[in-house]
Coordinates of C-alpha atoms in Angstrom, one line a residue:
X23 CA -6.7 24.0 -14.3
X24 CA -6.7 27.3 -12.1
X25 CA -3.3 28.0 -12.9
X26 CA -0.4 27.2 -14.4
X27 CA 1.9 25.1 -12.2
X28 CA 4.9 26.9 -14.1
X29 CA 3.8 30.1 -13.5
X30 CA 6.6 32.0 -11.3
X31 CA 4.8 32.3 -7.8
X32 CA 2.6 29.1 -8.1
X33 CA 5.6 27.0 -8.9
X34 CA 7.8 28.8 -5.7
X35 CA 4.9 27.6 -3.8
X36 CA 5.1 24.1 -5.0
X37 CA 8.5 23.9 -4.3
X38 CA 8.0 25.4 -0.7
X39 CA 5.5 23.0 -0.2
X40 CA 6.4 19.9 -1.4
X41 CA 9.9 21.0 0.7
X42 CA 8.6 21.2 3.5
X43 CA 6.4 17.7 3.0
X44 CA 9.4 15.6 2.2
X45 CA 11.4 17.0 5.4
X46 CA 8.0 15.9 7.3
X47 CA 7.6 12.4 5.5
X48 CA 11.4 11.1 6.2
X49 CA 11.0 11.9 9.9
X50 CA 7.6 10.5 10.5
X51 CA 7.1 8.0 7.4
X52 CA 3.6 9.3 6.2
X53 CA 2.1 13.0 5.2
X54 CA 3.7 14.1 2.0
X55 CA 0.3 14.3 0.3
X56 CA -1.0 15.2 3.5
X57 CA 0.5 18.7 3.2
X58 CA 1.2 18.3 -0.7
X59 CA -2.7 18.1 -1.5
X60 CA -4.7 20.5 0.9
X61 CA -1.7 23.3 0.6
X62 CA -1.4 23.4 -3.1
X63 CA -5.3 23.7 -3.3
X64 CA -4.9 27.1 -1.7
X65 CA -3.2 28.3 -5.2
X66 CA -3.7 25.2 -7.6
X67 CA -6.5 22.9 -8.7
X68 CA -7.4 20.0 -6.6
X69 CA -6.9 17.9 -9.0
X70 CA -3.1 19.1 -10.3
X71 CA -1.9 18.6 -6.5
X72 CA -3.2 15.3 -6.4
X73 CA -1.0 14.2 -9.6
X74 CA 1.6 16.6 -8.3
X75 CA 1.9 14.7 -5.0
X76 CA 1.3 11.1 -6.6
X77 CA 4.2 11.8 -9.0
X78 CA 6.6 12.6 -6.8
X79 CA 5.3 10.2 -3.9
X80 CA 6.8 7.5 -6.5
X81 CA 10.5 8.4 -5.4
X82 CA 9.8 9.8 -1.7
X83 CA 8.0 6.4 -0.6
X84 CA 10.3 4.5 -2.5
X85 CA 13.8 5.9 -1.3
X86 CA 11.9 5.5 2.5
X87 CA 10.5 2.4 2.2
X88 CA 14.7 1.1 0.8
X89 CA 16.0 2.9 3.9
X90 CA 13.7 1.5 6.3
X91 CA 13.2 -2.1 4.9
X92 CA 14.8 -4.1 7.3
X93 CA 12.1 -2.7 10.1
X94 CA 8.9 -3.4 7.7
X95 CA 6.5 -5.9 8.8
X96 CA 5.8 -7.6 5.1
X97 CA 2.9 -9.8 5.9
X98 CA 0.7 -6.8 7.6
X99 CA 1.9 -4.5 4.5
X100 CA 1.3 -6.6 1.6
X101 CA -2.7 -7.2 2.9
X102 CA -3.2 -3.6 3.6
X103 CA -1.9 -3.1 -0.1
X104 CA -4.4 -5.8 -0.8
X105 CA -7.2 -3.8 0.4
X106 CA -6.0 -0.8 -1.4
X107 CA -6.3 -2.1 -4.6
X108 CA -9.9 -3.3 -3.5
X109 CA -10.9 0.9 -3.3
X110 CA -8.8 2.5 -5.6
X111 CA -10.9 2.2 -8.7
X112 CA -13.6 3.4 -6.3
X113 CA -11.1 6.4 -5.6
X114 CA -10.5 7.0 -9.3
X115 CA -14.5 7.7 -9.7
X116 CA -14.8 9.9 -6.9
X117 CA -11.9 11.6 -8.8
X118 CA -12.9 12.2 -11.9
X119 CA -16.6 13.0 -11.2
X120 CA -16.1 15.3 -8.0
X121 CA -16.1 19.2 -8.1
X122 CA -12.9 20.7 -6.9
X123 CA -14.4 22.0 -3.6
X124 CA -16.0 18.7 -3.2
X125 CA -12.4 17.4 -3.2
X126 CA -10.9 19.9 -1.0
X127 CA -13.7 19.4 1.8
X128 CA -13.6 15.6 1.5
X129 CA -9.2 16.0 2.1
X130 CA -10.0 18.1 5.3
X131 CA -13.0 16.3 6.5
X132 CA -10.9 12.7 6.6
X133 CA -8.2 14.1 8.0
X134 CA -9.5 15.5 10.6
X135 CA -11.9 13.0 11.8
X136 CA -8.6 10.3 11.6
X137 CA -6.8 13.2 14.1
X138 CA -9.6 13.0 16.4
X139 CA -10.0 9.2 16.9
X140 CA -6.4 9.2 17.1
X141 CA -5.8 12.1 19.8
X142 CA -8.1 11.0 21.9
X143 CA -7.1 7.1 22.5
X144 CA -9.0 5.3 20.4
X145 CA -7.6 1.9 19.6
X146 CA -8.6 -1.5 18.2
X147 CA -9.2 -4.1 20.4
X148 CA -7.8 -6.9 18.0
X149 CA -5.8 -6.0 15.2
X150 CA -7.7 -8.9 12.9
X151 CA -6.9 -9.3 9.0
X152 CA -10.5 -7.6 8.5
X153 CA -8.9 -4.5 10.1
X154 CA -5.9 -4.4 7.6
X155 CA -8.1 -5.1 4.7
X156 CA -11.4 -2.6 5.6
X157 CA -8.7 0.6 6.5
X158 CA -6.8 -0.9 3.3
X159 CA -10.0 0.0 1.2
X160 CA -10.4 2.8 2.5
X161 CA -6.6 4.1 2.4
X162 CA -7.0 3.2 -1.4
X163 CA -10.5 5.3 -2.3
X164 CA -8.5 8.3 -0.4
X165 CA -5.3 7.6 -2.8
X166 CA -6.4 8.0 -6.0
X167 CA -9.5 10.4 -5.2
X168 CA -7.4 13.1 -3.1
X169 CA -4.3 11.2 -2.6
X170 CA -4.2 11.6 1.2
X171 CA -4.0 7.5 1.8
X172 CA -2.2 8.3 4.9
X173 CA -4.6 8.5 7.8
X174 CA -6.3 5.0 7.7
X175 CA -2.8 3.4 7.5
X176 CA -1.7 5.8 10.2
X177 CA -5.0 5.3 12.3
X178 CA -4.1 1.5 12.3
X179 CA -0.3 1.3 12.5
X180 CA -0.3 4.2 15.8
X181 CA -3.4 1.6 17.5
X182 CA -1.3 -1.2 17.2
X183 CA 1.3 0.6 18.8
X184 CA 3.9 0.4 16.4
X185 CA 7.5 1.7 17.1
X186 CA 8.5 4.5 15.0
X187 CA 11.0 2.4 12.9
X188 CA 8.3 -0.1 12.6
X189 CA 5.8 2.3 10.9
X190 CA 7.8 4.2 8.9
X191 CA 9.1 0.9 7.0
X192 CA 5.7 -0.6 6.8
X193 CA 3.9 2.2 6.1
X194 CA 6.4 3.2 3.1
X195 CA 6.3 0.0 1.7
X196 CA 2.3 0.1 1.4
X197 CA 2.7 3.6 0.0
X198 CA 5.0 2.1 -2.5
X199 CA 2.6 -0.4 -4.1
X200 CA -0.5 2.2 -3.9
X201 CA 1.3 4.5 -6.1
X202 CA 2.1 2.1 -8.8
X203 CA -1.4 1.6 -9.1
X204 CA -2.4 4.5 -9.1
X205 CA -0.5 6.1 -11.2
X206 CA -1.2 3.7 -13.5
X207 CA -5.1 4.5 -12.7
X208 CA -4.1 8.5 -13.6
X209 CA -2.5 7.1 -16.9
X210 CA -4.9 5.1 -18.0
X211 CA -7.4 7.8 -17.5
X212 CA -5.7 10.6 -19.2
X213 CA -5.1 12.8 -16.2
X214 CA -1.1 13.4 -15.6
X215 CA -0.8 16.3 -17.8
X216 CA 2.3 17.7 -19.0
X217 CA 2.8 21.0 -16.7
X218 CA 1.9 18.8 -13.6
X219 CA 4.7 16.7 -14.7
X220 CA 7.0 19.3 -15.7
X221 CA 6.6 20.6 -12.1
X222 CA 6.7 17.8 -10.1
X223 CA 10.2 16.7 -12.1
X224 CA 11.5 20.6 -11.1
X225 CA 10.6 19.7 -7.3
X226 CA 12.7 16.5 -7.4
X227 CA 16.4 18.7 -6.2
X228 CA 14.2 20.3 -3.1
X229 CA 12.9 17.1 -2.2
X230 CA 15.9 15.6 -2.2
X231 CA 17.7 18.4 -0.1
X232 CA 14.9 18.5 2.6
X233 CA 15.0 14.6 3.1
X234 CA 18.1 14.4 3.9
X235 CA 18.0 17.3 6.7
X236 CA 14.7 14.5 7.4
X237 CA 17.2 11.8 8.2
X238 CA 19.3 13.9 10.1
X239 CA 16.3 15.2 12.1
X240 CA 14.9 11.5 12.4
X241 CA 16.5 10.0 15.4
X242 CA 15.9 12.8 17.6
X243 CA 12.0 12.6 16.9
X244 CA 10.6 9.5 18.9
X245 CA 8.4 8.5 21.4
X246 CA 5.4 11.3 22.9
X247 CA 7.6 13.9 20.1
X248 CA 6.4 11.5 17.4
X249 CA 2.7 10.8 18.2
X250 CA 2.5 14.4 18.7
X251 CA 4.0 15.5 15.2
X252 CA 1.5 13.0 13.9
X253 CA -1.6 14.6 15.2
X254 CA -0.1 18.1 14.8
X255 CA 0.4 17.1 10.8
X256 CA -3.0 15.8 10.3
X257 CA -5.1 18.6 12.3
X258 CA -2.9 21.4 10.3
X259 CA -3.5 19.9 6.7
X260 CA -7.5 19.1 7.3
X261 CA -7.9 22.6 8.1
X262 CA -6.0 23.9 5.3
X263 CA -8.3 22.1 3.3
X264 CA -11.3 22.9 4.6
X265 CA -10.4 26.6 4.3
X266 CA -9.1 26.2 0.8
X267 CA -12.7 24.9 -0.1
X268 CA -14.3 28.1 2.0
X269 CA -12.1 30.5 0.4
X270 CA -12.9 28.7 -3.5

């Protein structure tokens, strides 16, 4: 590891960050590890983010996903989920194998390449099974090898056109049963250490704190405002990662 996450600067930065990624995950249902990841690489190992940011993604999908149930479409979740398991344990390689710089460039690349595709129209002309299970896969290799699972999910829930209460619940509840599994995956392979989860139990009071301004700020963020914070989110975290792996 870089550094130690319990260091007095690298730990005010984790708690900025992870802040500021739970305010942005209750309003638009995805991008905790989005910003969680690529920011923390700035100061931290790759790899401590990513257990940072799966750690306390447990509670931060789960409390989201409660709150939003009722608008969740279960069928569409449950075989994206399906597909997620399909690449995790692909993921997990890629994890424990790649450099850290590898890791950083591979967050910013996806990300940005799902932001472009997404900004400029691109849609799918029949949202078929095939498409919940191929982006599923995909989603999964991204969760437990940089856990930034977001932008397939969120490349097909914003082509299909969803309504914002729509993704938000179904995309939380897919989130949900990735990161059982992949915590599990980090278990099993030795790799949530003990400062990582000293830190990410020391961010649970900010988190907490900034979702809640998250639900008050919520309603007011819809329509044009929402696809917008969407792209914004994913173009500002891919090049924080890609700049993390130039300045590394």
């Amino acid at each position: 590891m870089d550094v130690n996450p319990l260091a007095l600067l690298p730990f005010l930065g984790v708690l900025l960050v992870v802040g500021c990624a739970a305010f942005v995950q209750k309003i638009s249902g995805f991008g905790f590890g989005l910003i969680v990841v690529p920011v923390l690489s700035l100061f931290l190992a790759p790899r401590e983010g990513v257990i940072i940011s799966t750690l306390l993604a447990m509670y931060t999908t789960a409390a989201q996903a409660w709150t939003e149930r009722a608008h969740c479409d279960t069928a569409v979740a449950n075989r994206v989920f399906l597909g997620a398991c399909a690449g995790m344990p692909i993921g997990l390689v890629i994890f424990l194998t790649g450099s850290a710089n590898q890791l950083r460039l591979a967050v910013g690349v996806v990300v940005i390449v799902a932001g472009v595709l997404l900004a400029r129209g691109f849609t799918l002309d029949h949202a078929s099974r095939r498409d919940e299970f191929v982006l599923g896969a995909v989603s999964g290799v991204l969760n437990t090898s940089v856990s930034t699972n977001g932008p397939p999910i969120v490349f097909l829930f914003q082509a299909r056109g969803y309504a914002p209460e729509a993704f938000r619940g179904t995309i939380s509840r897919v989130f949900v049963y990735s990161n059982v599994v992949s915590l599990a995956l980090f278990i099993s392979a030795g790799r949530v250490r003990h400062e990582a989860a000293l830190a990410a139990l020391a961010s649970v009071p900010v988190v907490l704190i900034m979702q809640w301004l998250g639900s008050v700020a919520a309603p007011h963020v819809h329509g044009e405002r929402f696809r917008k914070l969407v792209l914004g989110l994913m173009f500002a975290s891919g090049v924080s990662a890609i700049v993390a792996a130039a300045a590394h």
